[in-house]
Short mmCIF file of C-alpha atoms and ligand atoms in Angstrom, two decimals:
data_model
loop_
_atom_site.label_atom_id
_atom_site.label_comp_id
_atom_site.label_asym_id
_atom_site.label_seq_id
_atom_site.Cartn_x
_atom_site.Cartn_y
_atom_site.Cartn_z
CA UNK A 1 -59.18 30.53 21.34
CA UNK A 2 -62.80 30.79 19.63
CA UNK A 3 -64.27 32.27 23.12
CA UNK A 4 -62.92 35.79 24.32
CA UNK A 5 -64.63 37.74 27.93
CA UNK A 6 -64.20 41.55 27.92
CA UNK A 7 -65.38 42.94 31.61
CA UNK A 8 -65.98 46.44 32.37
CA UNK A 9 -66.95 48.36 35.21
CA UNK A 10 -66.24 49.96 38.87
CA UNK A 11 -67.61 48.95 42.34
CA UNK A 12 -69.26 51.85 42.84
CA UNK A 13 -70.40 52.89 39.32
CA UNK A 14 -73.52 52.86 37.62
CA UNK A 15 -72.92 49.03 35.97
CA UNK A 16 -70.49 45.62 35.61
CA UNK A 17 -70.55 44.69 31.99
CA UNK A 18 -69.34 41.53 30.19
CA UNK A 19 -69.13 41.20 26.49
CA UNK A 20 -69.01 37.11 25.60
CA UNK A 21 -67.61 36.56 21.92
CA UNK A 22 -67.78 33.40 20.22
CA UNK A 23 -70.40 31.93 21.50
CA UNK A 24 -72.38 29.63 18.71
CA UNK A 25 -75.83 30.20 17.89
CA UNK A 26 -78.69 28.51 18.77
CA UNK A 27 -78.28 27.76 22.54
CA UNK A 28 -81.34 29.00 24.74
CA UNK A 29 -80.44 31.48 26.69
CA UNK A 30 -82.53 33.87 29.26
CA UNK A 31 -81.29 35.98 32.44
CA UNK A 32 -82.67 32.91 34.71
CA UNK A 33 -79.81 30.62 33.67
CA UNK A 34 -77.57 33.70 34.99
CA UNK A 35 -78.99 35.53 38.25
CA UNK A 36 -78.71 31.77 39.96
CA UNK A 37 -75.18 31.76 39.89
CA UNK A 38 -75.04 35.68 40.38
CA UNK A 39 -77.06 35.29 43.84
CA UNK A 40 -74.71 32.16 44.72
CA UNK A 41 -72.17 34.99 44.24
CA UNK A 42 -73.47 36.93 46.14
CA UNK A 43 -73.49 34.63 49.20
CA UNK A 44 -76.94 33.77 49.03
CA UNK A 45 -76.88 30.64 50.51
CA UNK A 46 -80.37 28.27 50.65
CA UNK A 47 -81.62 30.17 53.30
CA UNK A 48 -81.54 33.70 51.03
CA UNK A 49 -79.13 35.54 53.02
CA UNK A 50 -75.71 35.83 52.54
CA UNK A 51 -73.09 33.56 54.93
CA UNK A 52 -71.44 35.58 57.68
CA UNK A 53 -68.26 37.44 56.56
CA UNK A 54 -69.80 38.56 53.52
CA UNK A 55 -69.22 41.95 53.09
CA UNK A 56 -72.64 44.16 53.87
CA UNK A 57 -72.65 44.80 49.99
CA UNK A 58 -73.95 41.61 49.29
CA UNK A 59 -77.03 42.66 51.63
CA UNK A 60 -77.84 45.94 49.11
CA UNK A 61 -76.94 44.69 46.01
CA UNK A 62 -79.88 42.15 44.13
CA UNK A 63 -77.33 41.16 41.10
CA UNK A 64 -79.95 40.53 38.26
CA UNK A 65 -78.79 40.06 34.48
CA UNK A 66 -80.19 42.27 31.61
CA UNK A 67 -78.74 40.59 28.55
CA UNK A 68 -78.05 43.60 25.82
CA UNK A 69 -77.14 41.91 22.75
CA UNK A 70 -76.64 38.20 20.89
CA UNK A 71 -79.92 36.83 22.18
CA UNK A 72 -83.02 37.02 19.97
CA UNK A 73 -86.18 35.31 20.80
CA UNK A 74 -84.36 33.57 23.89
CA UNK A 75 -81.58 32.17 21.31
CA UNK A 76 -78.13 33.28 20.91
CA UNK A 77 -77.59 34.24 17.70
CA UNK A 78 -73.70 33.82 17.53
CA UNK A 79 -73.12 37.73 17.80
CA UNK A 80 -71.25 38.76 21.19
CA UNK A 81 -73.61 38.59 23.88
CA UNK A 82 -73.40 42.17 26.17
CA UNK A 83 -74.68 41.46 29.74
CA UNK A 84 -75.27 43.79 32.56
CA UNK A 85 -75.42 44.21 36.09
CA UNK A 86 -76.57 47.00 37.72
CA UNK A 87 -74.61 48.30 41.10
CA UNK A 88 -77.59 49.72 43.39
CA UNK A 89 -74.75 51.29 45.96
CA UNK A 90 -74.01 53.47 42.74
CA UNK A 91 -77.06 55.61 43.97
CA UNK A 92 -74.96 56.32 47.22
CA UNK A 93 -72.00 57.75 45.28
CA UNK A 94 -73.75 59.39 42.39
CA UNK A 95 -72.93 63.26 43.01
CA UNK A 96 -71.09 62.88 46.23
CA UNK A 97 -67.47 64.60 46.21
CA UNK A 98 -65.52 62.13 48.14
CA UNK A 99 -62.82 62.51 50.58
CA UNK A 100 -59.33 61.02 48.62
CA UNK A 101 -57.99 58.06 49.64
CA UNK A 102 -54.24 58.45 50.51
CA UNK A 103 -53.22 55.63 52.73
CA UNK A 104 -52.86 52.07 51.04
CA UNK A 105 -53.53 48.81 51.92
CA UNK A 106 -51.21 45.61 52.11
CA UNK A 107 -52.14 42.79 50.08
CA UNK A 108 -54.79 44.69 48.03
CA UNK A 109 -53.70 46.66 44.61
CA UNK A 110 -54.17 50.26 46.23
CA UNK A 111 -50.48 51.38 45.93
CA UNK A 112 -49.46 48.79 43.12
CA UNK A 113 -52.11 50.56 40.98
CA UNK A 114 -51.59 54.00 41.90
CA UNK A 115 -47.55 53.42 41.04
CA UNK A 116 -48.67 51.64 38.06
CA UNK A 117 -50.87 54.47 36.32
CA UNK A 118 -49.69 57.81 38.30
CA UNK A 119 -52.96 57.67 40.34
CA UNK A 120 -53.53 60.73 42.68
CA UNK A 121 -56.31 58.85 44.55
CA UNK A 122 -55.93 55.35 45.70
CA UNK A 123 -59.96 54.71 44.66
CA UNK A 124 -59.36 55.11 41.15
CA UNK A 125 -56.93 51.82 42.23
CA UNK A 126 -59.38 49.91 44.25
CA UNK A 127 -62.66 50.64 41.89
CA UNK A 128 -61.13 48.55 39.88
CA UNK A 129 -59.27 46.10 40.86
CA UNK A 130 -62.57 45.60 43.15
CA UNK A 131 -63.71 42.11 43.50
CA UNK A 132 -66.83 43.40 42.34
CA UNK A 133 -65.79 43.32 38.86
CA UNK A 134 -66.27 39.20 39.46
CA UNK A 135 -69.96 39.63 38.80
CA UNK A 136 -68.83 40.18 35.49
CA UNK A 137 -66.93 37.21 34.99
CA UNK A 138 -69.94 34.96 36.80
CA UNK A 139 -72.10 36.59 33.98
CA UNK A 140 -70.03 35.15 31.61
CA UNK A 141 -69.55 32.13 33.17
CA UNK A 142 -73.06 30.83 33.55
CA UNK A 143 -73.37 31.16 29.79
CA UNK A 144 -70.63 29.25 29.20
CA UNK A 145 -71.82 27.30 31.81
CA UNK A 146 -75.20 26.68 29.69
CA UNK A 147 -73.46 25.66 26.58
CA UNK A 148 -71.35 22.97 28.70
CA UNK A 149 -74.52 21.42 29.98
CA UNK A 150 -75.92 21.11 26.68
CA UNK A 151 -72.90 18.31 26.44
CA UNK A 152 -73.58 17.06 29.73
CA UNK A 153 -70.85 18.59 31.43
CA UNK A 154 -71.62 19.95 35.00
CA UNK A 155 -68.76 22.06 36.50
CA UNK A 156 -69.25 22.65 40.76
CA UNK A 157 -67.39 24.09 43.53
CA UNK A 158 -66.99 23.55 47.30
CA UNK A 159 -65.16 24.95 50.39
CA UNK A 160 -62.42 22.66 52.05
CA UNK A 161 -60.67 24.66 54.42
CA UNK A 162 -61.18 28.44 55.81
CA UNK A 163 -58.69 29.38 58.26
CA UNK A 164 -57.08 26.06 58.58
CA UNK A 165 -60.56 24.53 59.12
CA UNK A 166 -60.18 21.60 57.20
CA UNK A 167 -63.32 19.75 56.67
CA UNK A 168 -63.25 15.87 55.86
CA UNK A 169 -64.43 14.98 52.53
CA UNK A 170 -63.12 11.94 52.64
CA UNK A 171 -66.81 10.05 52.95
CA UNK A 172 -68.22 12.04 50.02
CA UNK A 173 -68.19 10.87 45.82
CA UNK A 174 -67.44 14.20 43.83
CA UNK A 175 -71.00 14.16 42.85
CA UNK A 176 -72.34 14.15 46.04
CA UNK A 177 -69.52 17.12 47.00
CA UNK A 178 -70.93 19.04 44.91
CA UNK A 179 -74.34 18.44 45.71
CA UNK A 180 -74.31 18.90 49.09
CA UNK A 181 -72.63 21.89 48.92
CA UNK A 182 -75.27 23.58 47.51
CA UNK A 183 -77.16 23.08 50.52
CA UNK A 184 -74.71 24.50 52.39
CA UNK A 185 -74.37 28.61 53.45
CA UNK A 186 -70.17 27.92 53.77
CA UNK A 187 -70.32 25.88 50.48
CA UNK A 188 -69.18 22.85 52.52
CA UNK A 189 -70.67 19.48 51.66
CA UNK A 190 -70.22 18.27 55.53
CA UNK A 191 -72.48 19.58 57.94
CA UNK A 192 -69.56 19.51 60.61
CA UNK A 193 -67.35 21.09 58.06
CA UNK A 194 -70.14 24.15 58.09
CA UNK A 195 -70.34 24.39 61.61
CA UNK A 196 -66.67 24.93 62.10
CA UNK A 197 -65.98 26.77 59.36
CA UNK A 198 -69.21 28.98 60.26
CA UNK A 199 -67.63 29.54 64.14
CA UNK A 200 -64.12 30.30 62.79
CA UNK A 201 -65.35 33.14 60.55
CA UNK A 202 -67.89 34.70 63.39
CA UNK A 203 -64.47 34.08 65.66
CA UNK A 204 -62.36 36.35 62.99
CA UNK A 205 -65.27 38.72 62.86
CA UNK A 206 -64.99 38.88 66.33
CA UNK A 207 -61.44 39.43 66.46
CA UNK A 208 -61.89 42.10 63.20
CA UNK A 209 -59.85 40.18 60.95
CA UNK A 210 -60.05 38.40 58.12
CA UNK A 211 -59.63 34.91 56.98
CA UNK A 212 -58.91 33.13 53.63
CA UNK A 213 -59.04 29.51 52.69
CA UNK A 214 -59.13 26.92 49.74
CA UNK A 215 -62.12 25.72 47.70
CA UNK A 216 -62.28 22.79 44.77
CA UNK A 217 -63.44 23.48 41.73
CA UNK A 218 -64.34 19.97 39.74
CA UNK A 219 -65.56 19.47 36.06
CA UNK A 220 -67.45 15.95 35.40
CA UNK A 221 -68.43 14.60 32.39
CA UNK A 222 -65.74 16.02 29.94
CA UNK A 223 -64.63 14.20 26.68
CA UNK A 224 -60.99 13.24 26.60
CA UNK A 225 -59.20 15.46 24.49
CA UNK A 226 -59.72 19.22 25.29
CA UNK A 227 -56.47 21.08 25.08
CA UNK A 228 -52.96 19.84 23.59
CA UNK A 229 -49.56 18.56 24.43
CA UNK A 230 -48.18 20.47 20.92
CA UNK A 231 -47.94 24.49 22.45
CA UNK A 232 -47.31 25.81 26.11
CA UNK A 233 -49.96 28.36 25.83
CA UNK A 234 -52.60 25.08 24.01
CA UNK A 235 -52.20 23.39 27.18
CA UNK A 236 -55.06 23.40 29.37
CA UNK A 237 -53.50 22.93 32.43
CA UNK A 238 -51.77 26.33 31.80
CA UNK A 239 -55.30 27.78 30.90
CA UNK A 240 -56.95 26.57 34.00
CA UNK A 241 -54.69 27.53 36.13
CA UNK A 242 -54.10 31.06 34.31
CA UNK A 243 -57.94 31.93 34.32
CA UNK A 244 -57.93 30.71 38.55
CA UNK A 245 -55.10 32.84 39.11
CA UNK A 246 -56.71 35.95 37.81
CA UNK A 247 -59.31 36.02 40.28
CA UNK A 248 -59.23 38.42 42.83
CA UNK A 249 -56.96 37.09 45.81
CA UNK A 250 -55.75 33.63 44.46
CA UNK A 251 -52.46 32.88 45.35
CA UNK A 252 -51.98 29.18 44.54
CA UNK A 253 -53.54 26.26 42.51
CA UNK A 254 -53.03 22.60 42.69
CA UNK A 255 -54.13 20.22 40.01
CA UNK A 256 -55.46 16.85 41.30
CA UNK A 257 -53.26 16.13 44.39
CA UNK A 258 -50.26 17.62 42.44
CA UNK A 259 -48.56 18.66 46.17
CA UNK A 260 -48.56 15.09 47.30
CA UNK A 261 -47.61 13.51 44.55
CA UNK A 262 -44.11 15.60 44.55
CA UNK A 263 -43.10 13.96 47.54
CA UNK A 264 -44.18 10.37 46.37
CA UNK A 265 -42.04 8.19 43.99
CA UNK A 266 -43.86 7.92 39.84
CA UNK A 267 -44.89 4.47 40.81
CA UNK A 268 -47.17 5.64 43.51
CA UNK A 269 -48.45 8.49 41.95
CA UNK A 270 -48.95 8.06 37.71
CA UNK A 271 -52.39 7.01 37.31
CA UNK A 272 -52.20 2.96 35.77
CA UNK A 273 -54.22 2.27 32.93
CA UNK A 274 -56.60 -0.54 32.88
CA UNK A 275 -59.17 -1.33 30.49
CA UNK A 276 -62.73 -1.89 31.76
CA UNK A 277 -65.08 -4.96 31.31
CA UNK A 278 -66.64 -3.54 28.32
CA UNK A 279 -62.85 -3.07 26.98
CA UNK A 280 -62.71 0.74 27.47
CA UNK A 281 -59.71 2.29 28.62
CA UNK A 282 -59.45 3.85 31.89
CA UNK A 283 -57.80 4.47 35.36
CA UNK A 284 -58.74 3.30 38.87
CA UNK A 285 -57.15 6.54 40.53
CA UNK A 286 -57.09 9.83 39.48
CA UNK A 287 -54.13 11.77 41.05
CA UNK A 288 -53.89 13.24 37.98
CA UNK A 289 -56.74 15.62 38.64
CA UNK A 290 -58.06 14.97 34.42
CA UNK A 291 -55.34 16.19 32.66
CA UNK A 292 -52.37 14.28 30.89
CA UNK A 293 -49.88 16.52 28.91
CA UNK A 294 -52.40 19.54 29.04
CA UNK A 295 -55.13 17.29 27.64
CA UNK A 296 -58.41 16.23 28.97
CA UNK A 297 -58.10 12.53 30.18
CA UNK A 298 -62.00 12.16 30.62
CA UNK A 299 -61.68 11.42 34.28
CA UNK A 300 -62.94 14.21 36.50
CA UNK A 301 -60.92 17.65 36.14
CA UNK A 302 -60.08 18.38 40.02
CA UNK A 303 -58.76 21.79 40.76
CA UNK A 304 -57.91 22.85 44.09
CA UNK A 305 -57.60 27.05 44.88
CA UNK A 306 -55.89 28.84 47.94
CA UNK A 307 -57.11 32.19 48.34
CA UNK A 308 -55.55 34.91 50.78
CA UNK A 309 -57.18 36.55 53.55
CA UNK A 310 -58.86 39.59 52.32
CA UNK A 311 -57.02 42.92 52.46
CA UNK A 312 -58.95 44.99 54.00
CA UNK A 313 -58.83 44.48 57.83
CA UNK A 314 -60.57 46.25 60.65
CA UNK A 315 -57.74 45.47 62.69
CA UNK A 316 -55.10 48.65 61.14
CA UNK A 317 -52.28 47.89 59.16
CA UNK A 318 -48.96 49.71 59.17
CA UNK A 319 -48.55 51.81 56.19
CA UNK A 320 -47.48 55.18 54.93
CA UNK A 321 -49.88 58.01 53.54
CA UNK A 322 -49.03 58.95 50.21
CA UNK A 323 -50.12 62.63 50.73
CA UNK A 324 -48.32 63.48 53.80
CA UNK A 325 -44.85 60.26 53.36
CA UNK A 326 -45.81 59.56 57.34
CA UNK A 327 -45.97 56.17 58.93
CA UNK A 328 -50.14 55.80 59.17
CA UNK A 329 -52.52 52.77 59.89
CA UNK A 330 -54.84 51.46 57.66
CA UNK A 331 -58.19 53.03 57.33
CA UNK A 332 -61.14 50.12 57.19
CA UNK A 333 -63.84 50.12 54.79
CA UNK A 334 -67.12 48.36 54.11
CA UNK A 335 -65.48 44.49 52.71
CA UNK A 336 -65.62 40.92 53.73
CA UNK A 337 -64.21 39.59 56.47
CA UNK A 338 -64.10 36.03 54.30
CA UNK A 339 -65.44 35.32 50.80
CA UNK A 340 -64.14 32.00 50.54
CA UNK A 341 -67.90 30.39 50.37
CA UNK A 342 -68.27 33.06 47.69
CA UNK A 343 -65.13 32.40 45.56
CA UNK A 344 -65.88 28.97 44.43
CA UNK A 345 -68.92 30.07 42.74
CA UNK A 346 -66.31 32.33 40.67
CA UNK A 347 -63.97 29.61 40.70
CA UNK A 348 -66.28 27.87 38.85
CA UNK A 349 -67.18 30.99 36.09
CA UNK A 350 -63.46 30.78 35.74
CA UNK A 351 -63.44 27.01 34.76
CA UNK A 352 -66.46 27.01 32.55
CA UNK A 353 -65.66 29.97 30.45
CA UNK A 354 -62.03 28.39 29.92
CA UNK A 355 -63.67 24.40 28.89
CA UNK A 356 -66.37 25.98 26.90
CA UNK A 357 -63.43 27.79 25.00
CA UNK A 358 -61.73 24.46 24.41
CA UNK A 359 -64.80 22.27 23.68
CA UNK A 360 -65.25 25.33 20.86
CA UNK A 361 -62.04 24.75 19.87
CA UNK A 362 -62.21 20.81 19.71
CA UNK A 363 -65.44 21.02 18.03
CA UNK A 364 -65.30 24.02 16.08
CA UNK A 365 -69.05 25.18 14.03
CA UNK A 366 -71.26 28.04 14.62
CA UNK A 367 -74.51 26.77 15.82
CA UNK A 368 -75.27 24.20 18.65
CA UNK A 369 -76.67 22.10 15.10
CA UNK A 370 -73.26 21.77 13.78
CA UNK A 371 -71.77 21.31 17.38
CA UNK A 372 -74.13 18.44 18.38
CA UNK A 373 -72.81 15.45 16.09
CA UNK A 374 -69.63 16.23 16.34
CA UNK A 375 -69.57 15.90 20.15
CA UNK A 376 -71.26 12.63 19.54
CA UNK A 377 -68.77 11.30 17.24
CA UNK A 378 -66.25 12.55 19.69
CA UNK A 379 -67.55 10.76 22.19
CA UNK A 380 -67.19 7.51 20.35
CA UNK A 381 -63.98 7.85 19.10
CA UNK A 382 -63.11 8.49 22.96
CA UNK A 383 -61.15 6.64 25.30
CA UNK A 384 -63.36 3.32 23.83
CA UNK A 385 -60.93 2.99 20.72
CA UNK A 386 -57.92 1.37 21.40
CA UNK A 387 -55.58 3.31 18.31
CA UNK A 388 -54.39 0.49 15.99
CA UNK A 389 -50.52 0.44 15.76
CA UNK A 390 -48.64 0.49 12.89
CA UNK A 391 -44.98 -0.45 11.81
CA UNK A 392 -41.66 0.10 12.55
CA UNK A 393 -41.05 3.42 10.13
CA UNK A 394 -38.17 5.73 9.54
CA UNK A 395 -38.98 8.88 10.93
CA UNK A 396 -36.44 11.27 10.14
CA UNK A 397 -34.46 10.15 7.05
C1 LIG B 1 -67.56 42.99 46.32
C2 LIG B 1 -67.90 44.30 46.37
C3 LIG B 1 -67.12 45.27 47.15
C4 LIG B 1 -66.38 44.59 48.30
C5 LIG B 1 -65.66 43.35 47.92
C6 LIG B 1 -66.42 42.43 47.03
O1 LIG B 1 -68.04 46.18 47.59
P1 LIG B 1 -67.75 47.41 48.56
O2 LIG B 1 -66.36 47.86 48.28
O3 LIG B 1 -68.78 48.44 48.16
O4 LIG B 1 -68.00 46.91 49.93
O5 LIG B 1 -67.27 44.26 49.31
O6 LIG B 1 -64.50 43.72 47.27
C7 LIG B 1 -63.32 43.29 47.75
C8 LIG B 1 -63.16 42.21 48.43
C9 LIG B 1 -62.20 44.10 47.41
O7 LIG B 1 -61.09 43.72 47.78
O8 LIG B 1 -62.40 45.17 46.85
C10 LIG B 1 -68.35 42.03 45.55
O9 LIG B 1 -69.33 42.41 44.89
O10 LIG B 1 -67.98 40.86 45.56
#
């Protein structure tokens, strides 16, 4: 695994941090190919504001990149590349004594935590295990990002249902999915879809709840041949799905339309393969979602995410205080009452940081120089070459 993420850092403290190792040297590389993706993070939707059920947060905080380390003259350098965020809220909690928090909430890692480490505070829990510590992993991500493009991969998100608002995609080509859906303040490609996801979250906020939902994440424009068949943990289904399921409040992950195609017989579902007029090999369906025994196929990588509602309701919660051992309700704090729109974008951090770590693998070198060629060869010895067979052969004597 050539690429490694460390992330540090609490909600409220001075800074997120991500250390990137393994990067090669010689990609271009300046905050403005990061704070893009950290403002689409952040909710900011084309209109500059954040979507409604974004948490308040996203209204103080102006997530900007400083890049510490590995970058010289706007050039990694193949060193681990440091990036930081400052949190501006940290001002509000620098000095303050603050009131412990004893009662914990369902669903988020308050009590977990605090059993976990011995915590006599539930913050030290939820400072942590904050989904603020994404900004990290979006850091990361839109350097790993980078380094995909250079290949001509392009990795997207978008919003398909909040709430059991399901929009209908079925009109729209991946490309344009992902397109339109950066137009969009729900990340929705269809207008309609918007509009009624839009009303159901100002309905929840109304009814001080909260709502979660399930976004795509697609890759287009990968070689066949990232990941392997030959270990479990080499498999990049495994990876993907790993890396989707660490993010804060994902509960499930489907590859391609994996759920269907359990209650369909193999005929109906396997993906036939054709060759092509020019006499390359390929597929007229993709069910599959671009992976074949844990291996890039070269078709587009579809990856659908269901993420719970958030924890933190306005709208109490049975639970006990931990100081006291009496039945108590929930307290509320400051949090959003949806960030589905919002967890695509990490959805997609997620995704690139895991494909640039098997493109690094595939290709292997230390500079984008060395890496260059050797995607091009790769891409000719690709799906285009039909393998020549050989003969009959003993194969354990
Ligand atoms: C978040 C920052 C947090 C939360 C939210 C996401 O900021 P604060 O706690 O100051 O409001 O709004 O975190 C959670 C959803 C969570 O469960 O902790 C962010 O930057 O995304």
């Amino acid at each position: 695994m050539p690429l490694r993420t460390l992330t540090a850092g609490e909600s409220h403290g001075p800074v997120v941090l991500t250390i990137l190792e393994g990067m090669p040297a010689g990609l271009p590389l300046a905050p403005e190919d990061i704070n893009p993706d950290l403002a689409r993070r952040q909710g900011l939707g084309p209109a500059g504001k954040p979507h409604p059920g974004a948490s308040p947060r996203m209204k103080l905080e102006h997530d900007t990149a400083e890049l510490l380390s590995g970058v010289m003259a706007g050039q990694t350098i193949g060193a681990p590349i440091a990036v930081q965020v400052r949190n501006l809220d940290h001002t509000k909690w620098q000095g303050r004594a603050v009131a412990p928090m004893t009662i914990p909430r369902p669903g988020h890692a308050d009590l977990t935590g605090a059993l976990k480490y011995g915590y006599d505070d539930l913050r030290q829990s939820l400072e942590r295990a904050s989904a603020r510590e994404t900004t990290a992993r979006v850091a990361a991500g839109a350097i790993a990002r980078k380094l995909l493009a250079e290949f001509g991969i392009r990795v997207g998100s978008y919003v398909t249902e909040i709430g059991g608002v399901e929009a209908d995609l079925s009109a729209f080509p991946l490309t344009e999915r992902l397109d339109a859906a950066l137009r969009s303040e729900m990340n929705c490609p269809s207008p309609e879809g918007t509009e009624a996801m839009r009303a159901r979250v100002e309905a929840i906020i109304r009814a001080r709840d909260t709502l979660g939902g399930v976004f795509e994440v697609v890759a287009l424009g990968l070689p066949p041949g990232l990941g392997s068949h030959v270990h479990y943990d080499r498999r990049l289904t495994g990876r993907l799905a790993g890396a989707l399921l660490s993010i804060h409040a994902m509960k499930g992950v489907e590859i391609g339309s994996a759920f269907a195609n359990a209650r369909l017989p193999g005929t109906q579902v396997h993906d036939e393969i054709i060759r092509d007029d020019a006499g390359s090999l390929t597929r007229r369906t993709n069910r599959a979602g671009g992976l074949e025994g844990g291996i890039t196929t070269g078709q587009p990588l579809v990856l659908r995410v269901a993420m719970k509602p958030i924890s933190t309701t306005l709208n109490p919660l049975a639970s006990v205080d931990l100081a006291t051992g009496a039945p108590a309700a929930t307290d509320y704090e400051r949090s959003d009452f949806c960030a589905v729109p919002r967890a695509g974008v990490v959805g997609e951090a997620m995704v690139c940081l895991v494909l640039a770590d098997a493109l690094l693998e595939k290709l292997g070198g230390d500079s984008l120089v060395e890496l260059k060629p050797r995607f091009a060869a790769l891409r000719r010895a690709s799906l285009d070459d039909v393998p020549q067979l050989g003969q009959p052969r003993v194969w354990w004597p």
